[in-house]
XYZ file of C-alpha atoms in Angstrom:
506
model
C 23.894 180.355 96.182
C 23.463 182.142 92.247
C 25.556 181.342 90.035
C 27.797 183.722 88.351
C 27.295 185.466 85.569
C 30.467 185.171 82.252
C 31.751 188.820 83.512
C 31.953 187.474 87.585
C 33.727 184.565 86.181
C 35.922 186.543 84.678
C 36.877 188.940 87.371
C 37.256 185.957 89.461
C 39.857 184.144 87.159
C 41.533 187.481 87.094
C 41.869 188.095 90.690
C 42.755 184.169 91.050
C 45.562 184.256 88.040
C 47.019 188.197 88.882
C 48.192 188.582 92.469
C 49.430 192.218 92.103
C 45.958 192.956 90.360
C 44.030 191.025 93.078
C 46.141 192.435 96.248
C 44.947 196.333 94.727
C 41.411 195.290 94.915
C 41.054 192.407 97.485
C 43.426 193.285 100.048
C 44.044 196.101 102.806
C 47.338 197.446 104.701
C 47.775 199.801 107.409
C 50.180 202.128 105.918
C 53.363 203.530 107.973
C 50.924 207.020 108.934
C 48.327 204.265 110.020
C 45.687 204.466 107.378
C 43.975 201.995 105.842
C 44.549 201.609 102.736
C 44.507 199.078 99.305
C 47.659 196.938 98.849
C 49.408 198.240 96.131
C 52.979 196.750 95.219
C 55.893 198.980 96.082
C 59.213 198.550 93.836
C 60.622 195.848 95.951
C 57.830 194.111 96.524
C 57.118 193.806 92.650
C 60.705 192.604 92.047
C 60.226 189.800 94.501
C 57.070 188.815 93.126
C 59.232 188.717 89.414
C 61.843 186.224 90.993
C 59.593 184.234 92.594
C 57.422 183.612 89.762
C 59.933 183.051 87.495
C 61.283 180.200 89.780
C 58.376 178.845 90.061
C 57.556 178.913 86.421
C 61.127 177.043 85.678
C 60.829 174.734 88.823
C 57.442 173.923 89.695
C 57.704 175.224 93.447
C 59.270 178.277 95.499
C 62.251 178.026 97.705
C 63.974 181.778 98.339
C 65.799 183.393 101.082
C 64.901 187.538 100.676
C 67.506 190.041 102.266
C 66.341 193.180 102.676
C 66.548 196.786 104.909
C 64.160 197.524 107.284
C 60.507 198.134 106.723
C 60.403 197.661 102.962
C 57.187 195.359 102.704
C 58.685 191.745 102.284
C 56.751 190.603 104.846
C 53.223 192.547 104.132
C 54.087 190.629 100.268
C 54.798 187.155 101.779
C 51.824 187.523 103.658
C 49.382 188.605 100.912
C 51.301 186.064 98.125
C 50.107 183.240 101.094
C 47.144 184.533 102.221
C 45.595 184.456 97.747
C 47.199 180.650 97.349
C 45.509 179.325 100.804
C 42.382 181.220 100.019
C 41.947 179.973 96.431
C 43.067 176.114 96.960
C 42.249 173.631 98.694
C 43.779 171.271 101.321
C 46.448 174.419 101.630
C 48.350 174.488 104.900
C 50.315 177.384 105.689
C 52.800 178.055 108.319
C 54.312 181.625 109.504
C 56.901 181.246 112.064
C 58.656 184.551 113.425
C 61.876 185.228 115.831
C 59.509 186.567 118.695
C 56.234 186.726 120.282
C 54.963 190.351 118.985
C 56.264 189.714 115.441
C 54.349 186.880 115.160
C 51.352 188.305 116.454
C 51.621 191.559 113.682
C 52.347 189.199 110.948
C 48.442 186.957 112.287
C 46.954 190.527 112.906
C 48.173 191.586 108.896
C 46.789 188.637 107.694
C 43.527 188.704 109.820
C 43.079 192.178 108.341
C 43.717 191.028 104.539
C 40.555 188.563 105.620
C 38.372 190.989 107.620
C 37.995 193.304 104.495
C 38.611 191.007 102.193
C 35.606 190.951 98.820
C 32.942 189.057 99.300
C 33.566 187.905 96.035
C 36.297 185.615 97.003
C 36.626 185.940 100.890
C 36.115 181.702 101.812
C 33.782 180.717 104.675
C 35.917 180.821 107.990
C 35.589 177.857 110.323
C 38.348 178.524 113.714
C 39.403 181.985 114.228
C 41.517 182.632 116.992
C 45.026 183.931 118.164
C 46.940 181.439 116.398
C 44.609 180.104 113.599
C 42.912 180.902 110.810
C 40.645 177.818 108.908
C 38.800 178.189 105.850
C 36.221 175.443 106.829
C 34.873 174.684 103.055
C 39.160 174.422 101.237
C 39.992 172.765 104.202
C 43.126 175.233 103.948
C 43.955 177.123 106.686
C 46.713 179.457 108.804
C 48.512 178.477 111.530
C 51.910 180.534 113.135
C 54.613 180.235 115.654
C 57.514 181.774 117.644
C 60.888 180.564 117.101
C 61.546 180.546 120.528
C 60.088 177.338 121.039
C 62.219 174.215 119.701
C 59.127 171.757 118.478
C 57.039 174.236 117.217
C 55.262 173.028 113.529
C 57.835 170.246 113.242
C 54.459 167.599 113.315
C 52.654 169.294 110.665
C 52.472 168.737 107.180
C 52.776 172.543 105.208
C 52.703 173.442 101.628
C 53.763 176.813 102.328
C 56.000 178.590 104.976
C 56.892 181.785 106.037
C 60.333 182.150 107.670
C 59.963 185.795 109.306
C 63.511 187.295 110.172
C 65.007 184.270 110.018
C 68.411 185.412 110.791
C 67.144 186.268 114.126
C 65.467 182.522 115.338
C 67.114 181.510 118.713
C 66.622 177.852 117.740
C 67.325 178.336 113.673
C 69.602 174.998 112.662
C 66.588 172.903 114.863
C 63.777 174.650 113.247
C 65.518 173.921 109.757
C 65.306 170.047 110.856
C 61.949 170.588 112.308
C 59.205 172.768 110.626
C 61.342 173.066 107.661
C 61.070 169.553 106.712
C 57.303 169.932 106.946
C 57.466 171.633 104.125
C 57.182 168.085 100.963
C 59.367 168.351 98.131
C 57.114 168.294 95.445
C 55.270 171.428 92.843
C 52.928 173.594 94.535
C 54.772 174.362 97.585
C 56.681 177.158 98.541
C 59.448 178.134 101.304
C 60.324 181.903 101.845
C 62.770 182.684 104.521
C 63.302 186.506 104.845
C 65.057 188.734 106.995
C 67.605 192.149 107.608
C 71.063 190.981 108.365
C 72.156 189.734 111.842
C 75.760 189.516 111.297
C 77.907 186.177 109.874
C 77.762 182.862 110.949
C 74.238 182.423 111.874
C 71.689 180.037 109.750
C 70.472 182.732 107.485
C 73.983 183.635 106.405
C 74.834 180.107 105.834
C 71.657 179.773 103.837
C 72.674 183.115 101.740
C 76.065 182.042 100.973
C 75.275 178.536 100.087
C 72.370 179.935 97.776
C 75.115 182.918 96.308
C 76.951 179.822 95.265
C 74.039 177.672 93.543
C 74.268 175.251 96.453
C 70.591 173.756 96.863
C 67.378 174.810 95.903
C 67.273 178.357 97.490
C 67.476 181.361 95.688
C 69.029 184.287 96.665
C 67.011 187.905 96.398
C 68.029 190.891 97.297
C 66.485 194.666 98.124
C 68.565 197.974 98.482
C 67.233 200.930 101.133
C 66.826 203.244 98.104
C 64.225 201.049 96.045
C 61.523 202.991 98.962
C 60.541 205.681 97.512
C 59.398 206.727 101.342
C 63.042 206.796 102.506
C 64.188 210.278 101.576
C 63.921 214.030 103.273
C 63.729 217.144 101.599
C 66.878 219.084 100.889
C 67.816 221.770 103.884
C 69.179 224.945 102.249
C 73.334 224.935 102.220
C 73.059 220.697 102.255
C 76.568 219.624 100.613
C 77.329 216.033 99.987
C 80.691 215.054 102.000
C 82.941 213.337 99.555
C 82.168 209.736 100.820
C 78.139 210.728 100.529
C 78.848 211.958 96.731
C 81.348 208.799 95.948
C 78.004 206.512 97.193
C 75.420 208.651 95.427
C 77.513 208.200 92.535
C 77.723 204.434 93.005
C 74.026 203.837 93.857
C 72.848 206.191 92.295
C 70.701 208.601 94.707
C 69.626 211.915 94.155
C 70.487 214.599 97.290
C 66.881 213.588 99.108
C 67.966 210.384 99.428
C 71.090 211.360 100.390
C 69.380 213.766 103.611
C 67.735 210.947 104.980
C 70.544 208.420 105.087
C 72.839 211.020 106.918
C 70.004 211.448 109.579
C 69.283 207.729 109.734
C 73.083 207.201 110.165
C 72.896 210.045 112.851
C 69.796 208.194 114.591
C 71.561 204.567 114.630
C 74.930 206.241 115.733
C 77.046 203.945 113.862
C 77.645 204.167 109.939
C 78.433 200.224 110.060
C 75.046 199.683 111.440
C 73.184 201.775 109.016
C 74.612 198.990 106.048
C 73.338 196.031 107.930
C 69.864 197.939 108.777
C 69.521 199.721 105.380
C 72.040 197.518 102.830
C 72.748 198.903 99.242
C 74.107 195.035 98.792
C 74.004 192.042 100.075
C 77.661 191.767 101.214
C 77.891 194.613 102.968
C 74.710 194.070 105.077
C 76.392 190.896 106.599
C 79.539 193.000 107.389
C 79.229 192.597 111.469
C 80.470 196.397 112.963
C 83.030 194.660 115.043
C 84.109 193.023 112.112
C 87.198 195.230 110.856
C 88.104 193.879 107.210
C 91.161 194.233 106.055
C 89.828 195.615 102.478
C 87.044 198.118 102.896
C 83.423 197.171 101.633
C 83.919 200.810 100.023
C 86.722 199.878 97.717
C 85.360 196.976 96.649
C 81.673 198.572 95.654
C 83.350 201.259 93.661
C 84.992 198.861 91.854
C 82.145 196.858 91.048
C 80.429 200.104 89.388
C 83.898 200.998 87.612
C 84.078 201.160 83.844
C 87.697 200.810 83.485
C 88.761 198.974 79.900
C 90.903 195.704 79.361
C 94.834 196.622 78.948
C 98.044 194.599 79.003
C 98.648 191.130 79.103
C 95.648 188.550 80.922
C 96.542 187.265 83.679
C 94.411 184.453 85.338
C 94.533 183.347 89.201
C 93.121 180.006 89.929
C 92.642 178.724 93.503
C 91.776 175.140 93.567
C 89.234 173.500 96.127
C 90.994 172.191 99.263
C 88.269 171.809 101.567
C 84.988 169.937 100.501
C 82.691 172.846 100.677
C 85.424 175.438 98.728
C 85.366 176.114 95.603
C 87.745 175.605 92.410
C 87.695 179.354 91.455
C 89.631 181.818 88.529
C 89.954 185.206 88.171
C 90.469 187.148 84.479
C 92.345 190.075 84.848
C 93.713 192.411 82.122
C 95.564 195.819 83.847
C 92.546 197.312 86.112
C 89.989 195.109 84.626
C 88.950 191.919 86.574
C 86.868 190.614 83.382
C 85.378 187.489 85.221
C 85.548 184.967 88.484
C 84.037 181.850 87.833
C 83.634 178.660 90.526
C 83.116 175.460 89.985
C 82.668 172.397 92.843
C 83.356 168.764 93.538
C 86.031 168.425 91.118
C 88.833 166.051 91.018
C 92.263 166.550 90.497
C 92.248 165.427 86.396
C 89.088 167.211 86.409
C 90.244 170.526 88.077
C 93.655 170.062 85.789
C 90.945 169.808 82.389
C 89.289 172.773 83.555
C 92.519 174.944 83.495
C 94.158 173.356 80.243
C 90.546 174.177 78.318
C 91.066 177.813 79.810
C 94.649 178.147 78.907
C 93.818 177.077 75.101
C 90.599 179.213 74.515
C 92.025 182.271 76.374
C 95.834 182.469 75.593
C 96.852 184.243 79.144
C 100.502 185.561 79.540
C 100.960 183.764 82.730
C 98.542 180.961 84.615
C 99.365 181.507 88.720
C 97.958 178.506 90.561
C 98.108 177.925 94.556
C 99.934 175.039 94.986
C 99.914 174.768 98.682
C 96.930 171.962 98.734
C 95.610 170.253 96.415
C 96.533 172.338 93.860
C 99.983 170.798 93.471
C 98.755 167.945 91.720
C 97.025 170.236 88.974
C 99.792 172.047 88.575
C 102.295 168.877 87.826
C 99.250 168.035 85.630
C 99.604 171.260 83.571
C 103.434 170.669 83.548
C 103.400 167.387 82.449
C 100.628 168.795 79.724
C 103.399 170.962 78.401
C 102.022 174.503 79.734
C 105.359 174.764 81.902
C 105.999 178.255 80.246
C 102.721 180.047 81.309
C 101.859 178.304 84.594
C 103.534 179.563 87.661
C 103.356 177.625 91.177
C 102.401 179.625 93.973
C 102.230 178.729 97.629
C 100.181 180.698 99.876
C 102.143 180.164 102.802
C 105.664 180.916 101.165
C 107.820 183.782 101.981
C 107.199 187.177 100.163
C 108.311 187.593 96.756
C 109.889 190.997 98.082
C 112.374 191.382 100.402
C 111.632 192.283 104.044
C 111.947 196.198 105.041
C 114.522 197.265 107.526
C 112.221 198.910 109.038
C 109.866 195.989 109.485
C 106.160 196.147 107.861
C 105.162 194.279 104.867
C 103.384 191.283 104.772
C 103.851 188.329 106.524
C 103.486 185.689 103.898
C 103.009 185.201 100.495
C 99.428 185.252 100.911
C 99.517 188.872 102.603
C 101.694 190.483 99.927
C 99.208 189.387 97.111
C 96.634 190.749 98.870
C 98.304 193.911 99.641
C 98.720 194.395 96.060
C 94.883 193.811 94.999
C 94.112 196.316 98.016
C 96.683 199.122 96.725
C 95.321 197.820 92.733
C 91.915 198.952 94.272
C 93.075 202.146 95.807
C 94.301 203.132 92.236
C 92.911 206.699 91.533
C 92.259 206.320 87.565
C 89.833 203.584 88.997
C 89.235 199.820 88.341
C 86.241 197.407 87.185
C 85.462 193.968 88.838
C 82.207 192.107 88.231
C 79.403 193.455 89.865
C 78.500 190.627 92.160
C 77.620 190.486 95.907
C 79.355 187.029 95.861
C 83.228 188.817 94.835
C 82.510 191.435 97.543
C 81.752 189.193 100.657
C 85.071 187.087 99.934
C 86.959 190.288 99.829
C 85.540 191.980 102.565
C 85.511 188.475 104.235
C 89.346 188.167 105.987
C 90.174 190.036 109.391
C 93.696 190.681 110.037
C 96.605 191.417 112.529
C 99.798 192.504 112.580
C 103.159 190.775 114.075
C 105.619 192.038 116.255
C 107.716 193.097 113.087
C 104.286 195.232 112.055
C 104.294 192.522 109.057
C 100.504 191.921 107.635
C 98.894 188.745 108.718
C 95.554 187.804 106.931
C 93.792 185.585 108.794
C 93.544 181.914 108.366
C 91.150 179.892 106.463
C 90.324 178.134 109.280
C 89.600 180.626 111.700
C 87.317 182.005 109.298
C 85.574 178.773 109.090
C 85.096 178.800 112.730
C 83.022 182.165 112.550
C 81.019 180.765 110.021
C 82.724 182.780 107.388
C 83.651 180.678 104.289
C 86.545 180.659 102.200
C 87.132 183.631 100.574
C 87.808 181.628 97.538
C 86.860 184.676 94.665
C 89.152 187.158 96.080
C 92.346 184.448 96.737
C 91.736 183.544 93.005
C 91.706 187.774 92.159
C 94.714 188.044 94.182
C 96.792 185.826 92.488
C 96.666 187.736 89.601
C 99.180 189.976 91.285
C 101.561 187.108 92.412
C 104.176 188.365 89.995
C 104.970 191.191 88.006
C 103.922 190.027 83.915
C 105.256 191.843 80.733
C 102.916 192.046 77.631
C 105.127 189.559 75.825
C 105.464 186.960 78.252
C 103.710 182.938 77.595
C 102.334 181.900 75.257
C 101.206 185.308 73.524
C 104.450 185.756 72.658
C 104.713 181.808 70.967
C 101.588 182.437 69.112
C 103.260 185.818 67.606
C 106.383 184.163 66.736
C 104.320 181.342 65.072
C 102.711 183.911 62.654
C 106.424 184.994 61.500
C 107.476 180.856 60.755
């Protein structure tokens, strides 16, 4: 074999260093119409590439989960991102496993294609070919994939990168996560991408999202809206008039009226508006809202009020909901009038810690009133704080109290303490002058997170923790901590506001 010549070498380190350069010129796709074409990143696809790159820049190796709508090239990009790293290393091993049979064999075919007309320039000397493997006889790197449907499958190898194709889907998921998964070494080089549309709560995947919302583990959590395709919009019919829920979501998303044609036809196609969120998401939380799931706060509400601009007014009031179970988080909620400023979590705190955390908060932040659920383990905080001397902004609450209000007559309400608060954040986000909460996916699946029912005295009964738990749904920890900023009814001069003014007069 020649050698090559200083430019060669150059376009070689190129292709090796830039995979969005080298997928234009090295790799093919069939496009949607069928043709064959040159694989050039879409939107989505280059934002994945972004976070994954940047994760592995800061940690040495890859480990994402990737939610997504349907048909937006995650796995065409997983496939080309593995198919450059096995075909320019050696001793590679990579893994694609898939949630059936013809999935697996479209993600092979993709990848046999990438090969088949692939440069010469850098296509490697193939050893096996065959249904189910792909060598690269002089790396020693090579392909291999798998169906989900079988328990053992890739749990003997040894990988350095894996695919996880619609992972929310896998009949055998929690095995495969002890199996194949662990294939996978934990050291720099290797990657782990497990991607996939929504399949409802509860499952692996969602466990894996939530945990990864959260900053539990190594996983990352990425996310791609429907209306990053540029493909997924329909020219404007003449007379076309936005309904005032399709204007209120253009105006939160941002979509022009094309986009706005082809999501009412795709909606009229799937026959069910709940199933056009978990298909075609514009955020994470609502694509794991199941349609039988029936909320007792509307995703709707929530997303308008993560796009609101409304400004800080009247006293702060903070809500903190301590851990109780090992897994929940110690969370707070700013809020000043109809602006939730921030929710932050933290875990694995003890009591002297969790009561630290709050006494710090209370001295930088000066809040007219401090509510705190004392029905758990936040009891012991609060005698902390007490015992502190921040008796005259703290306030006790207990979840499972009676209403501060008074029953109706007529029966209604809420049912506990609990219910009433979050009757109030529900009518707080029904407020027509608007309200702002921060724009995370995290805020919206905890309030969108709680069924409910109603007693024989039509009372409001959220449900329980614990039934949640049992679906696989966690604690709704950011929205309890939210809500009990409405436990009470604060003026501007009540706390410790009004101490610090008085201590300007001394």
């Amino acid at each position: 074999m020649s050698s090559l010549s200083d430019r060669e070498r150059a376009i070689r380190q190129k292709l090796k260093d830039d995979l969005e350069h080298y997928a234009s010129r090295c790799l093919k796709i069939r496009t949607k119409s069928g043709q064959i074409e040159p694989f050039t990143f879409n939107k989505a696809q280059r934002y994945i590439h972004g976070r994954l790159e940047e994760q592995k820049r800061l940690t040495g190796r890859v480990r994402a989960l990737i939610l997504k709508g349907r048909q937006q090239g995650c796995s065409t990009y997983v496939g080309a991102r593995f198919y450059h790293r096995t075909t320019h290393s050696r001793g590679l091993r990579t893994f694609i496993l898939t949630h059936e049979d013809a999935a697996t064999q479209n993600l092979f075919e993709m990848v046999n294609r990438y090969h088949e007309h692939c440069h010469p320039l850098v296509k490697p000397s193939t050893g096996a070919a065959n249904a189910k493997e792909l060598f690269f006889d002089r790396l020693d790197s090579g392909y291999k994939v798998g169906t989900a449907g079988t328990k053992g499958v890739g749990r003997s190898s040894t990988l350095q990168l894996f695919h996880g194709s619609e992972v929310a889907f896998w009949p055998h998921a929690d095995t495969h996560a002890a199996g194949v998964m662990q294939a996978v070494p934990d050291e720099d080089g290797t990657e782990e991408i497990l991607e996939s549309t929504a399949n409802g709560i509860g499952n692996f995947f969602h466990q894996k999202w939530v945990d990864a919302e959260k900053g539990i583990g190594d996983f990352i959590a990425i996310f791609v809206p429907w209306f990053w395709q540029e493909e997924y919009r329909r020219p404007v019919p003449e007379g076309f008039e936005p309904s005032s829920e399709e204007a209120e979501y253009a105006s939160l998303y941002g979509l022009d009226l094309e986009q706005l044609v082809w999501r009412r036809a795709k909606i009229a196609e799937l026959k069910d508006p709940a199933l056009f969120k978990q298909e075609y998401p514009a955020n994470a939380a609502e694509a794991f809202q199941m349609s039988g799931h029936d909320s007792y706060i509307a995703p709707e509400l929530v997303a308008r009020a993560r796009k609101g601009k409304a400004q800080e007014s009247g006293p702060l009031v903070i809500g903190y909901d301590p851990a109780w179970m090992g897994e929940d988080r110690h969370t707070m909620a700013w809020r000043a009038g109809r602006c939730v400023r921030k929710v932050e979590s933290k875990t694995k705190l003890d009591t002297m810690q969790a009561a630290g955390w709050a006494k710090k908060v209370i001295d930088e932040d000066r809040p007219a009133r401090f509510f705190i659920d004392v029905g758990g383990v936040g009891a012991g905080v609060y005698d902390r704080l007490v015992e502190m001397g921040y008796g005259k902004v703290v306030r006790p609450i207990n979840f499972g109290s009676s209403p501060l209000e008074p029953p109706s007559a007529e029966g209604g309400g809420p049912y506990n303490r609990r219910a009433e608060m979050w009757m109030k954040s529900k009518e707080w986000l029904e407020d027509p002058a608007g309200v702002s909460i921060p724009d995370k996916d995290s805020i919206q699946a905890d309030a969108c997170g709680p069924g409910y029912t109603w007693d024989s005295n039509t009372r409001l009964k959220l449900e329980k923790k614990e039934d949640m738990r049992r679906r696989g749904v966690p604690s709704p920890d950011e929205w309890d901590a939210v809500s009990l900023t409405f436990a009470e009814p604060v003026s501007p001069t009540a706390g410790q506001p009004l101490r610090r003014n008085l201590s300007r007069l001394a």
